[in-house]
Tab-separated table of C-alpha atoms and ligand atoms in Angstrom:
chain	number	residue	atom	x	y	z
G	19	UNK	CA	0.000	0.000	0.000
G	20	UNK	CA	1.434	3.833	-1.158
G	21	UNK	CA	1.822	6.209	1.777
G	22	UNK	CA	-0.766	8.181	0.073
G	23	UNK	CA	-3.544	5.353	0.049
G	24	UNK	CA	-2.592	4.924	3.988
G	25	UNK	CA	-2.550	8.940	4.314
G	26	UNK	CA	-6.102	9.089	2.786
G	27	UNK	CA	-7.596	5.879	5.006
G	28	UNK	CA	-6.417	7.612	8.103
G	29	UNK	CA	-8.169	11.011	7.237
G	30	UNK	CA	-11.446	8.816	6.788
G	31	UNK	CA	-10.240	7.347	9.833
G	32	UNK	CA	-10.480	10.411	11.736
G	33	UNK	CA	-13.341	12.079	9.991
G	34	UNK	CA	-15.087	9.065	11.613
G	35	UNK	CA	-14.664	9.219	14.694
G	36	UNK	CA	-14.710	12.815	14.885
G	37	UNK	CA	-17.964	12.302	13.524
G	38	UNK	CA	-18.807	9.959	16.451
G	39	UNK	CA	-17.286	11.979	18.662
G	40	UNK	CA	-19.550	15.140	17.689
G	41	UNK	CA	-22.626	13.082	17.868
G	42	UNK	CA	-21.705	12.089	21.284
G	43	UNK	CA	-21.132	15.994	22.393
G	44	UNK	CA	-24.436	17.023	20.697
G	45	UNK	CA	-26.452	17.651	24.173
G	46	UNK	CA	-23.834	18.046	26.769
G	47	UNK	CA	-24.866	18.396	30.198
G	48	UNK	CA	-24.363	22.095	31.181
G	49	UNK	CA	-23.042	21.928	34.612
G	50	UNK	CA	-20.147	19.845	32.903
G	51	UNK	CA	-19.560	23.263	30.256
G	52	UNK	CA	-20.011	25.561	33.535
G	53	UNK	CA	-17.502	23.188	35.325
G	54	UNK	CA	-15.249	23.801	32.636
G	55	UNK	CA	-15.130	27.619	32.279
G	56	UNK	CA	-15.409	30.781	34.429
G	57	UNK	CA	-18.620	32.953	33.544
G	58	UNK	CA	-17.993	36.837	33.842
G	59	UNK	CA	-21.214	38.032	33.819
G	60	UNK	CA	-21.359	42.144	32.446
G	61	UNK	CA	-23.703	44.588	32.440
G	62	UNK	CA	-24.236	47.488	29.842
G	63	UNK	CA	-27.150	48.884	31.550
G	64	UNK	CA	-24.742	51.935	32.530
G	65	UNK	CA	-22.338	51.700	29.404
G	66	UNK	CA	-24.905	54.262	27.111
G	67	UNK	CA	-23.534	54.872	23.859
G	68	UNK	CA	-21.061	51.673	24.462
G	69	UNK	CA	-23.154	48.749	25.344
G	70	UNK	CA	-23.010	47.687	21.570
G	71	UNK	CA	-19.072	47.923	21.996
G	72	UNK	CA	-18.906	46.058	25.221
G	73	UNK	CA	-20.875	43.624	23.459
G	74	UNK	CA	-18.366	43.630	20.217
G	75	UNK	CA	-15.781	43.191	22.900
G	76	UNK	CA	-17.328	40.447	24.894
G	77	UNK	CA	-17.470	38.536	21.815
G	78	UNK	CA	-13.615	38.988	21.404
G	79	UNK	CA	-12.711	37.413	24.384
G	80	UNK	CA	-14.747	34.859	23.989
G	81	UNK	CA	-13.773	33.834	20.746
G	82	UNK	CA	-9.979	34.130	21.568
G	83	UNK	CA	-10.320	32.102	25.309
G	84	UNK	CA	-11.693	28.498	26.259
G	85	UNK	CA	-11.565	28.911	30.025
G	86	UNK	CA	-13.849	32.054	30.620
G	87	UNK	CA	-16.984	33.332	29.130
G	88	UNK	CA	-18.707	36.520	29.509
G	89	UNK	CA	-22.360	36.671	29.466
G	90	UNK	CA	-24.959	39.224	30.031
G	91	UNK	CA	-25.520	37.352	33.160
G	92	UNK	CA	-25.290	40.020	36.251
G	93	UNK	CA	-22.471	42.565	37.175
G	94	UNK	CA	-19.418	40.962	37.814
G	95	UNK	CA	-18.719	43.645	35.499
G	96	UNK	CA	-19.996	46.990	35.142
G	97	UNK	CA	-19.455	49.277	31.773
G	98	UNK	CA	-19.550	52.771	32.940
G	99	UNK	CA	-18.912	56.003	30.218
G	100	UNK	CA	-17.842	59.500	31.210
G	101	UNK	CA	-16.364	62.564	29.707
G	102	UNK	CA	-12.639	63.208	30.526
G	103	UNK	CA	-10.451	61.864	32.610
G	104	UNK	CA	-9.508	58.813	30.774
G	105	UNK	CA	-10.438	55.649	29.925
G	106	UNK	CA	-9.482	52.799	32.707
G	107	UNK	CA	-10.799	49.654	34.811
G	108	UNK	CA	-10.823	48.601	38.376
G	109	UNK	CA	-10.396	45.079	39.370
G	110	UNK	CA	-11.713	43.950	42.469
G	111	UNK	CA	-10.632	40.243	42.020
G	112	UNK	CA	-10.244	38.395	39.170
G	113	UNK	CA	-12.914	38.739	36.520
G	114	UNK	CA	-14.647	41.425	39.295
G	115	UNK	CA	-14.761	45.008	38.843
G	116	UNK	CA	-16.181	47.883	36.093
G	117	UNK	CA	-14.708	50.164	33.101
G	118	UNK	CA	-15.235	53.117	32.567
G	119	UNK	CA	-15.025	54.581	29.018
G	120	UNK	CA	-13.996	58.053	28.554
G	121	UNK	CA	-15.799	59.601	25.168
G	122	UNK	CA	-13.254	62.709	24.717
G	123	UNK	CA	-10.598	59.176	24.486
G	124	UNK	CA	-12.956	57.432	22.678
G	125	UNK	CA	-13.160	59.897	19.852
G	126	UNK	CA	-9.471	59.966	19.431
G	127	UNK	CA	-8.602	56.162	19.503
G	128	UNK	CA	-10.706	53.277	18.509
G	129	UNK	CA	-13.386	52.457	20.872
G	130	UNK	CA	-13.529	48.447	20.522
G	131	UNK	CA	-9.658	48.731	21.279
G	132	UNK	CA	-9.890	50.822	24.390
G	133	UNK	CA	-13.137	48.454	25.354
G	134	UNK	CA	-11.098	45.159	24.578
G	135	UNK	CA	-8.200	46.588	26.240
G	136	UNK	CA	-9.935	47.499	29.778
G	137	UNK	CA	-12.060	44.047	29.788
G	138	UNK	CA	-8.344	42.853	29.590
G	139	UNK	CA	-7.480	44.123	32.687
G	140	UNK	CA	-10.988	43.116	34.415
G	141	UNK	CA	-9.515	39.426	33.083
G	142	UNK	CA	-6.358	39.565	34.407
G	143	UNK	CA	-3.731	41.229	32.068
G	144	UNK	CA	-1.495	43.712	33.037
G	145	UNK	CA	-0.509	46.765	30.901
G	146	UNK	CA	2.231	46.617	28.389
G	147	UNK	CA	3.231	49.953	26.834
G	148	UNK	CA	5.453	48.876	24.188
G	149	UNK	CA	3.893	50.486	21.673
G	150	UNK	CA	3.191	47.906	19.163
G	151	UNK	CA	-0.366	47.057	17.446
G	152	UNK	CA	-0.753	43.623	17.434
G	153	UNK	CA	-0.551	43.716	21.134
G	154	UNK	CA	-4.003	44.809	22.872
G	155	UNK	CA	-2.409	45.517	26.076
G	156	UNK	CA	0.093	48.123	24.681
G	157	UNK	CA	-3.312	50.565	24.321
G	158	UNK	CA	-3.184	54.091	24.015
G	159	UNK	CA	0.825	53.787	23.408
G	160	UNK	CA	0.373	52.104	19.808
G	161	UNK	CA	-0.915	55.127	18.862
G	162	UNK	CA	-4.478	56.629	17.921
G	163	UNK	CA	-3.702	54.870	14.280
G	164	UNK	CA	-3.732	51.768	15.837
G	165	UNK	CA	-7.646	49.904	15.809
G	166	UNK	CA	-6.449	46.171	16.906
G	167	UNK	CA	-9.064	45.094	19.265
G	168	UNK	CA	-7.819	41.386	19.327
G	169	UNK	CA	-5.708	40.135	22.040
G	170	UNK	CA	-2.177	38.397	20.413
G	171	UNK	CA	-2.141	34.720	21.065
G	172	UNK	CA	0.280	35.713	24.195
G	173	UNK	CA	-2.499	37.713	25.958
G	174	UNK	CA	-5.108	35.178	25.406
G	175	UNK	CA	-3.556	32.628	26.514
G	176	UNK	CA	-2.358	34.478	29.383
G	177	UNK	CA	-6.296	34.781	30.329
G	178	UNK	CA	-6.605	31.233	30.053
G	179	UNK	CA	-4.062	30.468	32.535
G	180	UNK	CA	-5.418	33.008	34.842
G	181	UNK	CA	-8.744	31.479	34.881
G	182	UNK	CA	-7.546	28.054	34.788
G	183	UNK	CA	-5.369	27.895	37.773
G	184	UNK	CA	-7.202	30.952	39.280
G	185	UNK	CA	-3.273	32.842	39.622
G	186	UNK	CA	-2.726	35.246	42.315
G	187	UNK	CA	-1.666	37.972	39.783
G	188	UNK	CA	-5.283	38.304	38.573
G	189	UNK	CA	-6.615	38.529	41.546
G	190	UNK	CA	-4.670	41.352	42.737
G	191	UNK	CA	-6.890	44.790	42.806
G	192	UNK	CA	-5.770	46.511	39.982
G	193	UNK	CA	-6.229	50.091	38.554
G	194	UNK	CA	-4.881	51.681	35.599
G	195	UNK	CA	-5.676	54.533	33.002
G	196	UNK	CA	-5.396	53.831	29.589
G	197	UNK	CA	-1.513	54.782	28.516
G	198	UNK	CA	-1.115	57.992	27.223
G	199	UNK	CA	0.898	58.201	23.484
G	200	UNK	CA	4.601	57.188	24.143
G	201	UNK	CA	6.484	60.674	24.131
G	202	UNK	CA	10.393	60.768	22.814
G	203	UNK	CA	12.804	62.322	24.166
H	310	LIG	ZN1	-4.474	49.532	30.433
């Protein structure tokens, strides 16, 4: 037999049981899924013009983690707006705590990024002003060109382990601004 005729009776192999396998998974039992990941229930009910953004973001983090999910389930955390002051979040304990989205900020830089970037915090990450765009935790020091609202692989899977092992360093209180634009000289 070729390598290529064993190469294709593996893949039907697989495709097999993966179709058993998803058959099998069809109905699972949700205290198993709940067992599995940490819900971080948020509330837009005081986020005005940026409930739709907290919502974009939620999504983000969700798609880019497997151990947490946020849900519009209570107010583990709250989304807050105001005008000045910056943009920043306060973390009671990991996964606890509330942003608060400055509007003057969020006219200059993109909102889903400064959104993204403070739920960040709420889950654990710490800042990371290097300045560079494919990182959401650099924020405001990537510049206003800078729209990435994804976390890089790094910071997702740094959320992971935070809400896997349930770390110390997430649940330290934090509280941070967003960076202001890195100045030379
Ligand atoms: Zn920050």
């Amino acid at each position: 037999m070729s390598p290529r005729r064993i190469g294709r009776r593996f893949a039907t192999l697989v495709a097999g049981v993966a179709t058993v396998l998803s058959l099998g998974l069809a109905n699972p039992a949700p205290a198993a899924a709940e067992g599995v990941n940490a819900v971080v229930c948020y509330n837009t009910s005081q986020a005005g013009p940026y409930a739709g953004i907290a919502d974009q973001a939620a999504g983000i983090w969700n798609a880019y983690t497997n151990n947490v999910d946020m849900a519009k389930c209570g107010s583990n955390l709250m989304i807050y707006y105001t005008y000045g002051g910056g943009s920043y979040a306060v973390r009671y304990s990991l996964g606890n705590g509330y942003v608060v989205i400055d509007v003057y900020q969020a006219q200059q830089y993109a909102p889903l990024r400064i959104m993204t970037h403070e739920i960040g915090h709420i889950l654990g990450l710490p800042d990371n002003y290097n300045g560079q765009c494919h990182l959401l935790m650099s924020g405001g020091s990537a510049g206003t060109g800078c729209t990435n609202p994804y976390p890089y692989t790094t910071e997702a899977a740094q959320v992971d382990r935070n809400f896997g092992g349930f770390g110390a360093q997430g649940s330290q209180v934090f509280q941070d601004s967003w960076p202001a634009p890195v100045t030379v000289g």
